[in-house]
Coordinates of C-alpha atoms in Angstrom, one line a residue:
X290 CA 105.9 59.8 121.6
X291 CA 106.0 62.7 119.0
X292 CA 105.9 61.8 115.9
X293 CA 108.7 63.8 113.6
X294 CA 108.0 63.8 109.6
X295 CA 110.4 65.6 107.5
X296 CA 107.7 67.3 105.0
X297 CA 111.3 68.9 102.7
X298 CA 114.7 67.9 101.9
X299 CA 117.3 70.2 103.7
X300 CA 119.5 72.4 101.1
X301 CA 122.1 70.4 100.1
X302 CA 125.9 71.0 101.9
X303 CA 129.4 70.4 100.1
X304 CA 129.2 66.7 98.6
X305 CA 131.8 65.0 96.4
X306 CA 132.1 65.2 92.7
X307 CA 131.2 61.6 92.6
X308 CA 128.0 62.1 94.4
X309 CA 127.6 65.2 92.5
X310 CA 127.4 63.3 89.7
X311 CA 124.9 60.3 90.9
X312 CA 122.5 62.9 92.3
X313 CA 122.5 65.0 88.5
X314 CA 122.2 61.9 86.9
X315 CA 119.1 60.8 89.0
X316 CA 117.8 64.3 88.8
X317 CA 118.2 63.8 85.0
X318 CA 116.8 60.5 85.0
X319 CA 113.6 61.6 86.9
X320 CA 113.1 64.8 84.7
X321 CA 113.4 62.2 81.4
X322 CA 110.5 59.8 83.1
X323 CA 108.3 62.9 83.9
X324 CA 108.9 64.2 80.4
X325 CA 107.7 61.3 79.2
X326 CA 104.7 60.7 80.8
X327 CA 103.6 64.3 80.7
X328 CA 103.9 64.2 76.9
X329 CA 102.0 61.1 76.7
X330 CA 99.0 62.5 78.8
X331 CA 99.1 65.8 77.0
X332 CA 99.2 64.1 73.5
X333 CA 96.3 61.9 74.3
X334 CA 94.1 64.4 76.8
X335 CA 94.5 67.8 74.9
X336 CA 94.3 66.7 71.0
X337 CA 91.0 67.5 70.0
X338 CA 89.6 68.9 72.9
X339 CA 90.7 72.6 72.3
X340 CA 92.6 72.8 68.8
X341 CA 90.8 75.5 66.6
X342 CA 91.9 78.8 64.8
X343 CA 92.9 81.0 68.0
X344 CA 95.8 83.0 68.5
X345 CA 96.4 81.1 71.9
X346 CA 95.5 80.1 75.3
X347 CA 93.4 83.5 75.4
X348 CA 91.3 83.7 72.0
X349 CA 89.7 87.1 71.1
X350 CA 89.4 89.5 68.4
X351 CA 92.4 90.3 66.1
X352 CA 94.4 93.8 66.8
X353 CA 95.1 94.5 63.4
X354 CA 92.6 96.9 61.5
X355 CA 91.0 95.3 58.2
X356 CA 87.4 96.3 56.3
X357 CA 84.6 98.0 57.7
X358 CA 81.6 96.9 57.2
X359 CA 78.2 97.9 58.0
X360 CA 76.7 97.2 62.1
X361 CA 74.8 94.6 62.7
X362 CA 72.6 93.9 65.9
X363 CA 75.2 91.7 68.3
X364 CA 78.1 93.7 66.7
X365 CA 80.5 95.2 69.8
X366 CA 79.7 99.0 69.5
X367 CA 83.8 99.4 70.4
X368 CA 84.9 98.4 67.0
X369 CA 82.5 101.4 65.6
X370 CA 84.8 103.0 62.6
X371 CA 83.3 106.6 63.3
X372 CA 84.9 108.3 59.6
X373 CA 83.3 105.8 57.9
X374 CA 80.2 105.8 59.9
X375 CA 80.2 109.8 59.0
X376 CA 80.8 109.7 55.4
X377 CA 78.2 107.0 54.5
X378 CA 75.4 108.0 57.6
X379 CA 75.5 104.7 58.0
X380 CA 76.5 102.9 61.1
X381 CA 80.0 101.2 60.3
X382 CA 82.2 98.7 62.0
X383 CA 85.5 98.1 61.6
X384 CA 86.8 94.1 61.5
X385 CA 90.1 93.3 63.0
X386 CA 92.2 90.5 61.4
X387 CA 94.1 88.4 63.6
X388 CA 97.7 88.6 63.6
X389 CA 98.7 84.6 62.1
X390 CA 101.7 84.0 63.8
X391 CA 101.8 84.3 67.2
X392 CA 104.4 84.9 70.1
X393 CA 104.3 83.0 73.7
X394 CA 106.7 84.2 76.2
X395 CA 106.8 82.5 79.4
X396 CA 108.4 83.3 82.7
X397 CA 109.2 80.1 84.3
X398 CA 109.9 80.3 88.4
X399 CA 112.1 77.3 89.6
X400 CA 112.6 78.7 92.9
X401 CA 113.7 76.0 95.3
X402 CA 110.1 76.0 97.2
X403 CA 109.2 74.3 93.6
X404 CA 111.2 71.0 94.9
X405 CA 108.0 70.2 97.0
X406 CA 104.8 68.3 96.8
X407 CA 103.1 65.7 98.9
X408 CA 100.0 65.0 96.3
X409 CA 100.9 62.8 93.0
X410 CA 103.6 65.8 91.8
X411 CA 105.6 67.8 92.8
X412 CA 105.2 71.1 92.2
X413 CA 107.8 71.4 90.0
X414 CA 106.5 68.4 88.1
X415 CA 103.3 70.5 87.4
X416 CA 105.4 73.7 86.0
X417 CA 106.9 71.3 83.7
X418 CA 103.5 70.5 83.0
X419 CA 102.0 73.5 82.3
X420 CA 105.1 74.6 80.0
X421 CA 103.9 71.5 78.4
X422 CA 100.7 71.8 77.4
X423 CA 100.9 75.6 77.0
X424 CA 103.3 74.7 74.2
X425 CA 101.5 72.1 72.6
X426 CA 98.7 74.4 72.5
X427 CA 100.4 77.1 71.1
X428 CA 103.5 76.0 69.0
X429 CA 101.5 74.9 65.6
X430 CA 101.2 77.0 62.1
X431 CA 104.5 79.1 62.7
X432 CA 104.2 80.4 65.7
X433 CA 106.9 80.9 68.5
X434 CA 107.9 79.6 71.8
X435 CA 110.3 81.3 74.3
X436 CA 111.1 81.7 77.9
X437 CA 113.0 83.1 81.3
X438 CA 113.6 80.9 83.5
X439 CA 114.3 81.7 86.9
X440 CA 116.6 79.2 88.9
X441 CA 116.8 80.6 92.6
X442 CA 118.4 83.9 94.1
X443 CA 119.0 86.7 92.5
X444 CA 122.5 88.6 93.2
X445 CA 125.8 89.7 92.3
X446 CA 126.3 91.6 88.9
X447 CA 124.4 91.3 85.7
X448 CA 125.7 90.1 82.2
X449 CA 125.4 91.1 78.8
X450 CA 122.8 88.4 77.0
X451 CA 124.5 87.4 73.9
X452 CA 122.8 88.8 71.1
X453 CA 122.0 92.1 69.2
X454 CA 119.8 93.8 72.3
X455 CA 122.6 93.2 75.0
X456 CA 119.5 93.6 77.6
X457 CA 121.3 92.4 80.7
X458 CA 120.5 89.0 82.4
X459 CA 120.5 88.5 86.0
X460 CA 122.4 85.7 87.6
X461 CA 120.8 82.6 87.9
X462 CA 118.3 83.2 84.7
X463 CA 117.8 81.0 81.8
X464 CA 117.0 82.9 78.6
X465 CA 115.6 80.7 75.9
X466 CA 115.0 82.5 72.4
X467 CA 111.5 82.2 71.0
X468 CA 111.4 79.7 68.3
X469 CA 109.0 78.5 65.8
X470 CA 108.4 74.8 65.7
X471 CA 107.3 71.7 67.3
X472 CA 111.1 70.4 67.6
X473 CA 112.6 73.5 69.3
X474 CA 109.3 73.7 71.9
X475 CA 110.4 70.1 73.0
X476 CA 114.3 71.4 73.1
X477 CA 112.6 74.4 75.6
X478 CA 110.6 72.0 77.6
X479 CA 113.8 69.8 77.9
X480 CA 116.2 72.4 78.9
X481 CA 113.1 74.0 81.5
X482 CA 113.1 70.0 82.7
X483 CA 116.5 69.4 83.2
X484 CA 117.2 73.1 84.8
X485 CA 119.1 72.9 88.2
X486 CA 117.4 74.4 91.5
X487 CA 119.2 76.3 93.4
X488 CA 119.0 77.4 96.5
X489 CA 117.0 80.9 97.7
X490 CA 114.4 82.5 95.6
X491 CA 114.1 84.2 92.6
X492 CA 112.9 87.8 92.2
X493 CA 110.0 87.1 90.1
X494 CA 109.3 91.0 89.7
X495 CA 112.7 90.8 87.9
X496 CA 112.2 87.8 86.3
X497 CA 108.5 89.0 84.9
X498 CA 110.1 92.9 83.9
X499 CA 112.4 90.7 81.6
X500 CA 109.4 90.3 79.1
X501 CA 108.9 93.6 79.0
X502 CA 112.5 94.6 78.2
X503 CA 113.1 95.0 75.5
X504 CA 109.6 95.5 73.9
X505 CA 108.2 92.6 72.3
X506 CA 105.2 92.1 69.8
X507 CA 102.0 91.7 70.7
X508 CA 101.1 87.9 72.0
X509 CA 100.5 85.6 74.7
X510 CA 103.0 85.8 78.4
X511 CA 102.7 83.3 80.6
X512 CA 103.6 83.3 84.3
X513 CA 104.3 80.4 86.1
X514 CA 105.0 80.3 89.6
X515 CA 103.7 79.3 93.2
X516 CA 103.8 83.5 93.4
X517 CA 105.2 82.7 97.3
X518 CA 106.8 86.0 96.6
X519 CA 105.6 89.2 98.5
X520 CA 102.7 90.3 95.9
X521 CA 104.1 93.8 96.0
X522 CA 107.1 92.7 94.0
X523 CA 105.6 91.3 91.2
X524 CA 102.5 92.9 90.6
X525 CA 103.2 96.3 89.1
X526 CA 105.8 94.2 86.1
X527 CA 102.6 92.1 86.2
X528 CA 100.1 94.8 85.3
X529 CA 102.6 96.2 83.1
X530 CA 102.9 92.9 81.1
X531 CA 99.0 93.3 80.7
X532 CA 98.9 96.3 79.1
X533 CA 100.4 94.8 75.7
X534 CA 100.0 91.2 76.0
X535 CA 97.8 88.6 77.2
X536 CA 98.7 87.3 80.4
X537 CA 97.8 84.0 81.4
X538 CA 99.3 83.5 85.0
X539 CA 99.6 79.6 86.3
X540 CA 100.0 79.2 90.2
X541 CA 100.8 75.8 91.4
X542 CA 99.5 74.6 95.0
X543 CA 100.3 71.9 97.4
X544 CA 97.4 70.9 99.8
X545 CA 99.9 71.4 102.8
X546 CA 100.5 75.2 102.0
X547 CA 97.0 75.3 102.6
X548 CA 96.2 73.3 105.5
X549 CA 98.4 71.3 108.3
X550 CA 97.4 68.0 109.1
X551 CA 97.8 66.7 112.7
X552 CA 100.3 64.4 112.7
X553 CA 102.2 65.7 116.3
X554 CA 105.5 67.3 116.4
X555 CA 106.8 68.0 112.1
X556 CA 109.8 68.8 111.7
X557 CA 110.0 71.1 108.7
X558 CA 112.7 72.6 106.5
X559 CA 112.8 75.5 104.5
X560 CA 114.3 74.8 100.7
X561 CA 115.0 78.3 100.4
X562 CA 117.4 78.8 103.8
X563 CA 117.9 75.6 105.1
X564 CA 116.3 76.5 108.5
X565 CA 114.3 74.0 110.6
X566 CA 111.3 74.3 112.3
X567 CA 109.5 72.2 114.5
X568 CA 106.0 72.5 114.9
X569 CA 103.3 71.1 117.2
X570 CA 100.4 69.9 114.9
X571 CA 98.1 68.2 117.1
X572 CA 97.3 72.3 118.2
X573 CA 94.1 73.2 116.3
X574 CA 94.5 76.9 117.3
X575 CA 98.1 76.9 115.2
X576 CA 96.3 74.5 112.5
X577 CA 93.7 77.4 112.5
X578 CA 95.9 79.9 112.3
X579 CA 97.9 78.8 109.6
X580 CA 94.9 77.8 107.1
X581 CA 93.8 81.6 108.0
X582 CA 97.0 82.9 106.9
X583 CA 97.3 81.0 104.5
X584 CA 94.0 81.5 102.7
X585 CA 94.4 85.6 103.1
X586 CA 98.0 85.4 101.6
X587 CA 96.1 83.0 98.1
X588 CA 93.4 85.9 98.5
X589 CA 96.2 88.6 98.3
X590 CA 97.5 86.6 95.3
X591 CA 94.4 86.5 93.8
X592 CA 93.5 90.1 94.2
X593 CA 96.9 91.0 92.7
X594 CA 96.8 89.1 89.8
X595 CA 92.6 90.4 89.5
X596 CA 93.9 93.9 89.3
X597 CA 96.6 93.3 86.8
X598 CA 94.0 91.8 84.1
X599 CA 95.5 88.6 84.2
X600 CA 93.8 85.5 83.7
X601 CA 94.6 83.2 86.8
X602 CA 94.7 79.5 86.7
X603 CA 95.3 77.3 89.7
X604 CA 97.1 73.8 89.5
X605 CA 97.2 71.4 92.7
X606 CA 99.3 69.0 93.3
X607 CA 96.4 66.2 94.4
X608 CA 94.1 67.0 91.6
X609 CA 94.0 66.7 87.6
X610 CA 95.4 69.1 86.5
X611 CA 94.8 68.6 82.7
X612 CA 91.1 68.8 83.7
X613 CA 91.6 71.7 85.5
X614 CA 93.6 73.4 82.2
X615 CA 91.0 72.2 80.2
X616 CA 87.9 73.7 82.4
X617 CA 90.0 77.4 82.6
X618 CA 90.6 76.8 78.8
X619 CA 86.6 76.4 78.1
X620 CA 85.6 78.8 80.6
X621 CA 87.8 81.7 79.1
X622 CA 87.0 80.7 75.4
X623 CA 83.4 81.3 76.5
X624 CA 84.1 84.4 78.3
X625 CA 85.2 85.7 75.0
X626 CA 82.3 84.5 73.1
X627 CA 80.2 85.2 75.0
X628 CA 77.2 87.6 73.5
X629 CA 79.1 87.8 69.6
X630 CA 77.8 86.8 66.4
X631 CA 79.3 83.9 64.6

């Protein structure tokens, strides 16, 4: 006898304002227990292990121009100050001074493909996550904390934002002001927590074009998505992003959008539509298939996100993923490092 597993929930129909109620009160009760056991692993796991004097997530030389100095062997011969260099006939370089107080803006996708996850999260478990400890590594000494969220399809008409730049805001977007402070990064990460999925799938092109309208101060962006999304849409606003800002994009993974496992006839349906599919498993040509496809469309991902200078970490849904943050953290700290003079 087939065997018929139902690997997502169906979107949800019409229900009753009393079952409304009991499903956003579950839904809030859940996002509270995740909340706190995320801040309790991040408190313990991340304090100590990467705190120091950086700007963010993505350390590196300052932008703003201070003193020149004369070269010394190791020095990067792309800092050279050239009028000095020709005044004195001595080889100059110039220092940069890093800009104190720094700005994170993330772009949060909670398209409804984020209610899914067959390893010890779900996947939107691990956004939260990341928004997490992306804030507790950046929100100390001053600096600011703000985001888009995205919470399905995009449609209809735009609004005005309130506010002095009146940059319209799509339907079905979050806008939380960046704000310095431990207390308001917790009020963010609550709100992004408690933020209702809806059904379809956000625009994440739009969503990431929204940090570049209207032109912010240099800092750190951060893209946080399972980037399910057609790479063409997203990655020119991506590679535009780049050129002003670090970008540190996060893509979160669940084992079965990789791989199918045979377990017969499963029965699956999609968040996003509410279609069904059944699927015959226990074919290793179709289990073939779909790891194929599967692997080139993370390799198209990969190649997009390459080409727009982003740095690109991967979060699964059946591994640690505070290891893996802190691995990427150490790797790109080194990176930068790398070959300088201390």
């Amino acid at each position: 006898m087939a065997r018929t597993v139902a690997v997502t929930p169906a979107a949800a129909g019409p229900a009753t304002s009393g079952a409304g109620s009991a499903a956003s009160a579950a839904t809030s009760a859940r996002a509270d227990a995740v909340l706190s056991r995320l801040q309790l692993l991040v408190t313990r796991k991340l304090d100590g292990l990467l705190q120091g004097d950086y700007v963010g997530l993505l350390p590196g030389p300052g932008s703003e121009a201070g003193e020149s100095r004369e070269y010394r062997p190791g020095d990067d011969v792309r800092r050279m100050d050239w009028p000095v260099t020709a005044r004195t006939t001595l080889p100059h370089v110039r220092r940069t001074v890093a800009d104190r107080e720094l700005e994170t803006w993330l772009a949060v996708d909670l398209s409804a493909s984020l209610d899914f996850g067959t390893g010890q999260w779900l996947k939107r478990d691990l956004v939260v996550a990341a928004v997490a400890a992306v804030a507790h590594l950046t929100v100390r000494g001053g600096n600011r904390i703000g985001a888009v969220v995205g919470t399905g399809g995009f449609g209809g008409t735009t609004r005005p934002v309130a506010g002095r730049t009146g940059t319209p805001t799509p339907p079905n977007v979050l806008r939380l002001p960046a704000r310095p402070g431990r207390k308001e990064a917790q009020g963010l990460l609550r709100a992004i927590a408690h933020t209702e999925i809806k059904p379809g799938r956000s625009d994440l092109g739009a969503l990431v074009d929204m940090l570049n309208r209207p032109p912010r101060r240099r800092g750190v962006a951060v893209v946080i998505s399972d980037f399910l999304s057609p790479p063409e849409q997203w990655g020119r606003p991506v590679r535009k992003l780049a050129v002003r800002h670090d970008v540190l994009a996060i893509e979160v993974v669940d084992p079965r959008e990789l791989e199918l496992p045979d377990v017969g006839v499963l029965a699956l349906v999609d968040p996003e539509t509410g279609q069904l599919h059944e699927v015959q498993t226990a074919d290793p040509r179709l289990r073939r298939r779909y790891a194929e496809a599967a692997s080139a469309q993370r390799a198209a991902i990969a190649h997009q996100l390459r080409a727009a200078g982003a740095a690109h970490l991967r979060l699964r849904t059946d591994s640690d993923w505070l290891l893996d943050m802190v691995r990427f953290v150490a790797a790109q700290r080194h990176a930068r490092t790398r070959g300088t003079t201390r």
